[in-house]
PDB file of C-alpha atoms in Angstrom:
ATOM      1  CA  UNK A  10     172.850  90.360  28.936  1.00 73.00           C
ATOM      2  CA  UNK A  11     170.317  87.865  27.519  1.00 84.00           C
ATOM      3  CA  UNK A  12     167.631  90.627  27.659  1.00 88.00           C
ATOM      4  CA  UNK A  13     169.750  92.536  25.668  1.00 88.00           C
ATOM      5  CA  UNK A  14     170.346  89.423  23.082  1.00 89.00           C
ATOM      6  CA  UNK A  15     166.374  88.729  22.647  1.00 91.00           C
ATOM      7  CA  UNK A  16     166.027  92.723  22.135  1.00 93.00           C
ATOM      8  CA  UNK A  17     168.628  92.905  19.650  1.00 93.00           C
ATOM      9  CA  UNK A  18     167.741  89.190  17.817  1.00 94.00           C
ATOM     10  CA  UNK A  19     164.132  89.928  17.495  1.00 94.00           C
ATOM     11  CA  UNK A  20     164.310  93.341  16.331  1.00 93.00           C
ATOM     12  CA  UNK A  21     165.845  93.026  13.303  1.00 93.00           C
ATOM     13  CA  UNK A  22     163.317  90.013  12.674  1.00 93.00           C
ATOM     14  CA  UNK A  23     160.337  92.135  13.332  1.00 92.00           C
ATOM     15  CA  UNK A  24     161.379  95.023  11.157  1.00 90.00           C
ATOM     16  CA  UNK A  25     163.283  92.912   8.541  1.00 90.00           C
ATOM     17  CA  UNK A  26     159.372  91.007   8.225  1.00 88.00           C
ATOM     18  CA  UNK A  27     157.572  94.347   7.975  1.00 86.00           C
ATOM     19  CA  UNK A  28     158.860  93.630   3.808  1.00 85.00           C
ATOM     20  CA  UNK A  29     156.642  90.789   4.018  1.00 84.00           C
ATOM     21  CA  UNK A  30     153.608  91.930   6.470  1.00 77.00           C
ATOM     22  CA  UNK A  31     153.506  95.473   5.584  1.00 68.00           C
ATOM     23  CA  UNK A  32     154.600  96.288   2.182  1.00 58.00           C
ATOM     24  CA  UNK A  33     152.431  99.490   1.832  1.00 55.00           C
ATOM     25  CA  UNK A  34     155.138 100.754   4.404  1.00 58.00           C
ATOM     26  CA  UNK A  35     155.326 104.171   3.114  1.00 57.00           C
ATOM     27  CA  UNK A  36     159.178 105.598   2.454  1.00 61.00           C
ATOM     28  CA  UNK A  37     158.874 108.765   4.031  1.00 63.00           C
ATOM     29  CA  UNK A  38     157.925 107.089   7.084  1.00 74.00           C
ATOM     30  CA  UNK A  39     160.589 104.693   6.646  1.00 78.00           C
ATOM     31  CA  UNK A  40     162.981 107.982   6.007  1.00 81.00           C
ATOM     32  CA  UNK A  41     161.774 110.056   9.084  1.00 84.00           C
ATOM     33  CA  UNK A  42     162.568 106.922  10.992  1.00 86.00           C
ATOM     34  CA  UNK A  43     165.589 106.728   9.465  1.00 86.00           C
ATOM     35  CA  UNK A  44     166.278 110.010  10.669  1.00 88.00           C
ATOM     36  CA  UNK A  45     165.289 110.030  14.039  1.00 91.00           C
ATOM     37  CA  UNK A  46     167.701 107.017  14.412  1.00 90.00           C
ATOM     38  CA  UNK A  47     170.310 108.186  12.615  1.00 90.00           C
ATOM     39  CA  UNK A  48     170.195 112.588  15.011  1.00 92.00           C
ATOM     40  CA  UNK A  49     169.463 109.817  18.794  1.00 92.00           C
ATOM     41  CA  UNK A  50     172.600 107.438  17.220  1.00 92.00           C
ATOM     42  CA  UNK A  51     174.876 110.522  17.025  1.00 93.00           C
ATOM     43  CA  UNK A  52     173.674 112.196  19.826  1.00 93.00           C
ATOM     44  CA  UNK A  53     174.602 109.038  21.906  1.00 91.00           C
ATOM     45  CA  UNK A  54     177.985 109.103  20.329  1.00 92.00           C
ATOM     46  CA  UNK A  55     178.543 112.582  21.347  1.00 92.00           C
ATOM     47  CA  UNK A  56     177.303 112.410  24.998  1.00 89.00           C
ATOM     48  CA  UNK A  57     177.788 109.057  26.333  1.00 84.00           C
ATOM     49  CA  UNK A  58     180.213 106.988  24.304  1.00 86.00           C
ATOM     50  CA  UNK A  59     183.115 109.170  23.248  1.00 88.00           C
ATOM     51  CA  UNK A  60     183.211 111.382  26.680  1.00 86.00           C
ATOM     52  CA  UNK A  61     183.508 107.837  28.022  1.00 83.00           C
ATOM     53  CA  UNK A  62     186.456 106.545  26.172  1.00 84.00           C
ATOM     54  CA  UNK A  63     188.353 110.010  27.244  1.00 83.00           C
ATOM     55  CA  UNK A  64     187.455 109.408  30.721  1.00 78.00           C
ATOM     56  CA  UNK A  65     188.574 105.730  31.261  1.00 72.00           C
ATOM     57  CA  UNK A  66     192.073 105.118  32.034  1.00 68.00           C
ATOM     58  CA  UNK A  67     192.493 103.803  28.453  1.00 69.00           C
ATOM     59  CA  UNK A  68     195.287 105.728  26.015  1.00 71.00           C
ATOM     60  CA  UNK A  69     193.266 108.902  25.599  1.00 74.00           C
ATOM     61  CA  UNK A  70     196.106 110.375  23.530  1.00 78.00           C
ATOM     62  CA  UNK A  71     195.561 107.823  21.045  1.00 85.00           C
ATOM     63  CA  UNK A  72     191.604 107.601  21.037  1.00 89.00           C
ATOM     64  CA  UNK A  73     191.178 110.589  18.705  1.00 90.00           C
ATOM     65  CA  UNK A  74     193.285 108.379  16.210  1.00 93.00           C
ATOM     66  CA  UNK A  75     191.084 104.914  16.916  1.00 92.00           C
ATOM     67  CA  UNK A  76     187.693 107.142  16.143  1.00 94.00           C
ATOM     68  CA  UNK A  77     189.202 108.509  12.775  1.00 95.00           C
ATOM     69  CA  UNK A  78     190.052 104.871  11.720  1.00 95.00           C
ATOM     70  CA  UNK A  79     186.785 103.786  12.865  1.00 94.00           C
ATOM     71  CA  UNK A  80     185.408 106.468  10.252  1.00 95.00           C
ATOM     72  CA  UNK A  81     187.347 105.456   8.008  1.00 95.00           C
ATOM     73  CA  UNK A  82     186.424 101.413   8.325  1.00 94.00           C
ATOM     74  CA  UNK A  83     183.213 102.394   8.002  1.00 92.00           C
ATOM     75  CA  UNK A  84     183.595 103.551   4.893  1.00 90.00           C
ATOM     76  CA  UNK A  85     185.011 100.490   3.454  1.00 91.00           C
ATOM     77  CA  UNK A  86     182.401  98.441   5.177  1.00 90.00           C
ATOM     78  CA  UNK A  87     180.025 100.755   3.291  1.00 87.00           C
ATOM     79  CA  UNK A  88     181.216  99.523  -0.430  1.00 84.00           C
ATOM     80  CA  UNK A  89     180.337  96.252   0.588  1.00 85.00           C
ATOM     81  CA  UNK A  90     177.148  96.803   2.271  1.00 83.00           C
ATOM     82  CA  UNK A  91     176.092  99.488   0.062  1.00 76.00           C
ATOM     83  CA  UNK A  92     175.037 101.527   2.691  1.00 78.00           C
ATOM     84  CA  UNK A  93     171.738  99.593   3.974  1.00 83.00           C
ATOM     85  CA  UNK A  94     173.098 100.732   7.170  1.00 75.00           C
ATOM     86  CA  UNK A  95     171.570 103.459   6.603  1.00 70.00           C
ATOM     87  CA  UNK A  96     168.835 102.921   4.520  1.00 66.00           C
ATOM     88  CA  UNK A  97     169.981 102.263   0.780  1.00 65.00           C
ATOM     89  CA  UNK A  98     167.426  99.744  -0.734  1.00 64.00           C
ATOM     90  CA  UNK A  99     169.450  98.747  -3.581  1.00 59.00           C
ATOM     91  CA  UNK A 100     171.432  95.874  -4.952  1.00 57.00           C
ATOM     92  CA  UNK A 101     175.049  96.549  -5.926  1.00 54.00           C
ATOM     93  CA  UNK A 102     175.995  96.208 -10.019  1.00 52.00           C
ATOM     94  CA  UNK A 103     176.790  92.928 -11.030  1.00 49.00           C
ATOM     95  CA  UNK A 104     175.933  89.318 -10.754  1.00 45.00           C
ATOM     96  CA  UNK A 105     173.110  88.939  -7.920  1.00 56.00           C
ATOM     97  CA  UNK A 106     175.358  86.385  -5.938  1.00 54.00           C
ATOM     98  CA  UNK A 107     178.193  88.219  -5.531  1.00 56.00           C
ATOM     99  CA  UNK A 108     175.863  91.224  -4.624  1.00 80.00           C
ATOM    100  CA  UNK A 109     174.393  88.954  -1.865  1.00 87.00           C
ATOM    101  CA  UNK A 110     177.469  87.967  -0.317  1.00 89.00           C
ATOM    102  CA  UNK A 111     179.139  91.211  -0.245  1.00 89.00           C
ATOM    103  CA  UNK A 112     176.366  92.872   1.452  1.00 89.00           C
ATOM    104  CA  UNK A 113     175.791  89.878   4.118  1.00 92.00           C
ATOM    105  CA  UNK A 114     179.916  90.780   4.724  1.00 92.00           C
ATOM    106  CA  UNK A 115     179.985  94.266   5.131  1.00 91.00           C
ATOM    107  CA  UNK A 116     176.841  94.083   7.810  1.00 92.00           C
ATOM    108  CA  UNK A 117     178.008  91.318   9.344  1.00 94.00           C
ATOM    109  CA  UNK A 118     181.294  92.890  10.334  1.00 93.00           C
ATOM    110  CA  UNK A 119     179.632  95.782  11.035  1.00 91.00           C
ATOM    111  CA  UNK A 120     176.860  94.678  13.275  1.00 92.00           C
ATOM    112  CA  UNK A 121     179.483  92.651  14.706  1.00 94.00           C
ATOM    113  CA  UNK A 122     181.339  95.300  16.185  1.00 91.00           C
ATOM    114  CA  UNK A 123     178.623  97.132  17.298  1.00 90.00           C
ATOM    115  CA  UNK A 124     177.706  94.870  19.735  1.00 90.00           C
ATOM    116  CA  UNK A 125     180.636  94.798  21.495  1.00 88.00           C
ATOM    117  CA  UNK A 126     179.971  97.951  22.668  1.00 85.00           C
ATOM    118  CA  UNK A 127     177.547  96.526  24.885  1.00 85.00           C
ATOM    119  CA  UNK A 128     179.889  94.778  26.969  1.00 76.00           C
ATOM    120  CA  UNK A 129     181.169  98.196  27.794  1.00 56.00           C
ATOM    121  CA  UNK A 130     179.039  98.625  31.078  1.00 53.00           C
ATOM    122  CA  UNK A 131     181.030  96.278  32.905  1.00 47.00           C
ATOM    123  CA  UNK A 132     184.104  96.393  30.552  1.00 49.00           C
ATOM    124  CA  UNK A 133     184.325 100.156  31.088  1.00 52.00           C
ATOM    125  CA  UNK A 134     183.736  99.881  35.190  1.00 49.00           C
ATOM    126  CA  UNK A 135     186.482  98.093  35.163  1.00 51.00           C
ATOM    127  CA  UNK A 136     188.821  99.979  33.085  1.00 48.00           C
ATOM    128  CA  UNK A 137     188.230 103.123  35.337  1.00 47.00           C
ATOM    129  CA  UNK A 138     185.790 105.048  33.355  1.00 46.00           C
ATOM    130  CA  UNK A 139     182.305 106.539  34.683  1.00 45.00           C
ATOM    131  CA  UNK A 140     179.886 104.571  32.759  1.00 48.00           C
ATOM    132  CA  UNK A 141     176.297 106.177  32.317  1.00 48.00           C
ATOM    133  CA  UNK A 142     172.721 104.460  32.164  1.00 57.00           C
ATOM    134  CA  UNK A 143     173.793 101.683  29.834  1.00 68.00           C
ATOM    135  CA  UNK A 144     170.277 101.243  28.278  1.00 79.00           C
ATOM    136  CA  UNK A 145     170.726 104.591  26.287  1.00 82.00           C
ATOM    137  CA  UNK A 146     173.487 103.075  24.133  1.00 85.00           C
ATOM    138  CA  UNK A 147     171.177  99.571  23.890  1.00 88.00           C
ATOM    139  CA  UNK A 148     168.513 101.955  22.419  1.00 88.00           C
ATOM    140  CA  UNK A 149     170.453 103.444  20.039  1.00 88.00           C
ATOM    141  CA  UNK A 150     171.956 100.322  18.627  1.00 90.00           C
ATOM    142  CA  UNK A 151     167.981  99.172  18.226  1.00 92.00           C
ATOM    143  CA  UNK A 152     166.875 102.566  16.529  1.00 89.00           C
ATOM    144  CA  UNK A 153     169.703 102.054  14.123  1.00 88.00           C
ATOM    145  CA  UNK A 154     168.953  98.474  13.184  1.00 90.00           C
ATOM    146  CA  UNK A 155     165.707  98.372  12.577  1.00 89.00           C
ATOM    147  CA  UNK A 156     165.640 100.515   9.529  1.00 87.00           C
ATOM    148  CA  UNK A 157     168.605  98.637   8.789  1.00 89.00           C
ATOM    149  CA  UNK A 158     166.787  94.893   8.657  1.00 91.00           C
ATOM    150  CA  UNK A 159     164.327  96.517   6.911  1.00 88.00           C
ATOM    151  CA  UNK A 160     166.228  97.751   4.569  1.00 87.00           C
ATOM    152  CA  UNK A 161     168.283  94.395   3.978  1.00 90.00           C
ATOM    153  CA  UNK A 162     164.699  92.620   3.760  1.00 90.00           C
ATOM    154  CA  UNK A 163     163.801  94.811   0.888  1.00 86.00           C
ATOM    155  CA  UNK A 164     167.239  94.452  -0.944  1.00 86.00           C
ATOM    156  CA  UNK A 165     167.203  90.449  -0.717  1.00 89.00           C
ATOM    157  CA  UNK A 166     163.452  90.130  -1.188  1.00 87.00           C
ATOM    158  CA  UNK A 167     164.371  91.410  -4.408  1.00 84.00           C
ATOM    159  CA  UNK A 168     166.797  88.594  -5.451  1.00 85.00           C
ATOM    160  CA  UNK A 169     165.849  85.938  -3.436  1.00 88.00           C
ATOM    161  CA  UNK A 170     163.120  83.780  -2.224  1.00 90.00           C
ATOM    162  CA  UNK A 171     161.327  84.669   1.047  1.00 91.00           C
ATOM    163  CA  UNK A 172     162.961  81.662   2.703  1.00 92.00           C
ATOM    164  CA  UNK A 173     166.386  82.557   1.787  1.00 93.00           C
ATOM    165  CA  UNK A 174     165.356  85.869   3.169  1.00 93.00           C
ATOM    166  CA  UNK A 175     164.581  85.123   6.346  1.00 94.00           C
ATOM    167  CA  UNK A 176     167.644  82.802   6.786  1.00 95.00           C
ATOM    168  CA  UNK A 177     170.200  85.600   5.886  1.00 95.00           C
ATOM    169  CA  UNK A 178     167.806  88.068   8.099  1.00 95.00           C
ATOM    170  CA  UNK A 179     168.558  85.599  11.045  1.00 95.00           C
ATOM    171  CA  UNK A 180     172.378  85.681  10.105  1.00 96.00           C
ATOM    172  CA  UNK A 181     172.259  89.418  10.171  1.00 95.00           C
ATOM    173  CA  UNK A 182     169.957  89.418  13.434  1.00 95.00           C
ATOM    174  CA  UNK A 183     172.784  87.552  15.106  1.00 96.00           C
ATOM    175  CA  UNK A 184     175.506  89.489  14.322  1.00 95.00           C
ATOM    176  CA  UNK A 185     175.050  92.145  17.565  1.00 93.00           C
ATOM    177  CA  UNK A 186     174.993  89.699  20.044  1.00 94.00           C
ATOM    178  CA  UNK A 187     177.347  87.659  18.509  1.00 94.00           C
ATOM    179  CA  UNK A 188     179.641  90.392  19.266  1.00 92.00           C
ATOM    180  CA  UNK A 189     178.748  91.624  22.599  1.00 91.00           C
ATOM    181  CA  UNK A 190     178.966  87.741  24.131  1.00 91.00           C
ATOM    182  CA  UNK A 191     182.656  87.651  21.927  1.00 90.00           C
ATOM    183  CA  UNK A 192     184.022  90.787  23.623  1.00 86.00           C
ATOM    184  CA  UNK A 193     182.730  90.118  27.156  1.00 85.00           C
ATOM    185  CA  UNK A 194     184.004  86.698  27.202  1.00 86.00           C
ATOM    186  CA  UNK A 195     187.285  87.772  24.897  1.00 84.00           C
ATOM    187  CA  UNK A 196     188.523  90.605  27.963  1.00 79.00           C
ATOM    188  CA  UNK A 197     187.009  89.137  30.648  1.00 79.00           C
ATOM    189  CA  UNK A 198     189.083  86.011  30.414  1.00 81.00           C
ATOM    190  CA  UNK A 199     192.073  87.906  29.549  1.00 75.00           C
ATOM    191  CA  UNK A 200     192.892  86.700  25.908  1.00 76.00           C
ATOM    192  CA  UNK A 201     193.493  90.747  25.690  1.00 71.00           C
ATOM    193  CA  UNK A 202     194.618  93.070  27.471  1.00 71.00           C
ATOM    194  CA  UNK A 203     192.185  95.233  28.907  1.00 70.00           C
ATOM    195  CA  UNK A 204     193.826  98.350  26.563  1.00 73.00           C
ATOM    196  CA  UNK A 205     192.415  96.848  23.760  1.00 78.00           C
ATOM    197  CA  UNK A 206     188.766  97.703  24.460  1.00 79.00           C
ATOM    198  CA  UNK A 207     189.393 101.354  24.092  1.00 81.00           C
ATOM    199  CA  UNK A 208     190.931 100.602  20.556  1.00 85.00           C
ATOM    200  CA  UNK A 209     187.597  98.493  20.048  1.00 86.00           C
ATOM    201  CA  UNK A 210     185.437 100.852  21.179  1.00 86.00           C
ATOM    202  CA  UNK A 211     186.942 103.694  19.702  1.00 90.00           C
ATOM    203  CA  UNK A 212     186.844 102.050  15.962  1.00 92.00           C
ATOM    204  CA  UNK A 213     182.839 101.668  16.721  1.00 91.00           C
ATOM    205  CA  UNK A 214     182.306 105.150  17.871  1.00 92.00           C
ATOM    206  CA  UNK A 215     184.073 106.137  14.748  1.00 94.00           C
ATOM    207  CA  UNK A 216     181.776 103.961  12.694  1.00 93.00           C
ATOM    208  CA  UNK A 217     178.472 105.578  14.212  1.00 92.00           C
ATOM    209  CA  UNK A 218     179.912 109.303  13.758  1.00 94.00           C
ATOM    210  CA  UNK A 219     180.010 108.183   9.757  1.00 92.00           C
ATOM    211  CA  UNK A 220     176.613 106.444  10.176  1.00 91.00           C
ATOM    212  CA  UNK A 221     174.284 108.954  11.768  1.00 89.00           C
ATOM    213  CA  UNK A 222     176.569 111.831  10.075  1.00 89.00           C
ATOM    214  CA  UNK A 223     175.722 109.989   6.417  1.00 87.00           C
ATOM    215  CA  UNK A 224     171.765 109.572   7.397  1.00 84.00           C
ATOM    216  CA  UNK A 225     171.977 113.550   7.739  1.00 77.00           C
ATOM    217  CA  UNK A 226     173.709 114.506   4.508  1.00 75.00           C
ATOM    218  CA  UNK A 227     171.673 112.191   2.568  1.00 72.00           C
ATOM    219  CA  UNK A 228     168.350 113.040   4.377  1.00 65.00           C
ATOM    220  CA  UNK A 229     168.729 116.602   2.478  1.00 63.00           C
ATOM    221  CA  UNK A 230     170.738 116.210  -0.675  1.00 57.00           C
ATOM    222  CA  UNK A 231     169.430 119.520  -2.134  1.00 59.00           C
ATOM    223  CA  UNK A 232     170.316 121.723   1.035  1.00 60.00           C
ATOM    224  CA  UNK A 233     166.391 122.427   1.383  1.00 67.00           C
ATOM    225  CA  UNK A 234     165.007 123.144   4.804  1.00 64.00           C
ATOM    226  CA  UNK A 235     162.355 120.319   5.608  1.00 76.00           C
ATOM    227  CA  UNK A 236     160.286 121.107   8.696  1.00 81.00           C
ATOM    228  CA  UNK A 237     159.333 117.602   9.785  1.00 83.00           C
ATOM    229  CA  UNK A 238     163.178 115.993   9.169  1.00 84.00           C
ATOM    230  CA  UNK A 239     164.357 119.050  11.305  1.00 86.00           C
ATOM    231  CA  UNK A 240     162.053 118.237  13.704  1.00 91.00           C
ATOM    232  CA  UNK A 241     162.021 114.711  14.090  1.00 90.00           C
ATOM    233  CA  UNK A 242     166.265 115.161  14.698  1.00 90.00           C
ATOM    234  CA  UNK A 243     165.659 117.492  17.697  1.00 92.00           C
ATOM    235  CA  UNK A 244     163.102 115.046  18.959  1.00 93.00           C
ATOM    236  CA  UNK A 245     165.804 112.248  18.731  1.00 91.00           C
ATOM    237  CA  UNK A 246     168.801 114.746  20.374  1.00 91.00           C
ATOM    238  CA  UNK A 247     166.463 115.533  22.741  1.00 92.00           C
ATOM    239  CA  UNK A 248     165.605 112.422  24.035  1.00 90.00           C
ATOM    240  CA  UNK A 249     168.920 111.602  23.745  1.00 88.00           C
ATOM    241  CA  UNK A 250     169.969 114.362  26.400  1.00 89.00           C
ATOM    242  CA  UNK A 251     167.381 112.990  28.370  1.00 87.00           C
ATOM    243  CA  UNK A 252     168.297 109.566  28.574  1.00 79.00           C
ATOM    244  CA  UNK A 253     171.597 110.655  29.392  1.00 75.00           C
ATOM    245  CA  UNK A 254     171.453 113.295  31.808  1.00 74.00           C
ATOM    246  CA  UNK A 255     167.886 113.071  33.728  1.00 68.00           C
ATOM    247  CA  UNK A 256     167.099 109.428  33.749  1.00 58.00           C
TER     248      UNK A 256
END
């Protein structure tokens, strides 16, 4: 677990500072990364996480309903993040405060939940379910915040100075494992009941389907086949099916 926190912590520092260290960063580099994390983050959804939650002993008949509400969360979340969590590099209308704030909300909550999912290799042992090679799902959460950080970098280094920056980029960095040390210690000392967790984890597979599904529709808003996007999302769903299957 505290490998996972220093992964987590300093990669959204490291990319979040490529603003400051690399600025030449090109942004269809920045997209193709984008969409590599965006095809391994639903790929991971697909064939780890959600197979999971139907295999545990948690209320399967319900989970279906849990992912669509996760989906739907997300979507709020998204009108106060503006989508920088996946990829928009653009303040919100209005005063540059309030812009601030909202955004710092919406990913906070966000990358909140997220890491609870990271709990789930014990959580999930315990709850009856066959839980895969946990680092797969760590990787994914990484892929999918470091374009992310960057992308919050860029938006605040707009509006704000590059201390300020780095203050709410440490805020945001310690959002994940904020949430994975809340949910561990939250079930494991049995403020919940252990049925929660598939409600939990349910809302945040929901949130990734609308996530890595987004990344997709906006990586081709003109329906135009683009060789290298196409093959940078095979790439990522193969790996995926590596990671999963043969490691």
């Amino acid at each position: 677990m505290v490998i996972n926190f220093i992964l987590l912590f300093f990669t959204v520092l490291l990319a979040g500072s490529l603003v400051f260290f690399a600025p030449a960063f090109k942004e269809k580099y920045f997209k193709l990364f984008l969409v590599f994390a965006g095809s391994y983050l639903f790929s991971i959804t697909i064939l780890h996480i959600i197979p999971e939650l139907f295999e545990s002993d948690f209320d399967s008949a319900k989970m279906g309903l849990y992912i669509l509400i996760g989906f739907l969360l997300q979507q709020l979340l998204e009108f106060l993040s503006s989508g920088i969590e996946h990829g928009h590099i653009h303040l919100p209308h209005g005063p540059k405060s309030k812009g601030v704030l909202t955004i710092m909300l919406g990913l906070f909550i966000h990358a909140f939940l997220e890491g609870t999912l990271l709990s789930h290799g014990s959580l999930m042992g315990e709850s009856g379910g066959h839980v895969h090679n946990e680092n797969t799902l760590l990787l994914g959460i990484i892929l999918h915040k470091g374009p992310a950080a960057f992308a919050l970098a860029a938006v605040l280094s707009q509006v704000l100075t590059k201390r300020w920056t780095l203050v709410l980029l440490i805020v945001f960095a310690l959002a994940s494992p904020l949430g994975m040390l809340s949910s561990t210690y939250i079930f494991q000392s049995g403020l919940l009941e252990k049925q929660w967790i598939g409600v939990l984890f349910g809302l945040v597979s929901g949130g990734f389907l609308h996530i890595s599904t987004t990344i997709f529709f906006e990586s081709s808003p003109h329906h135009k086949l683009q060789l290298n996007k196409l093959l940078v999302s095979f790439l990522a769903a193969g790996l995926a099916i590596i990671s999963e299957f043969l490691i």
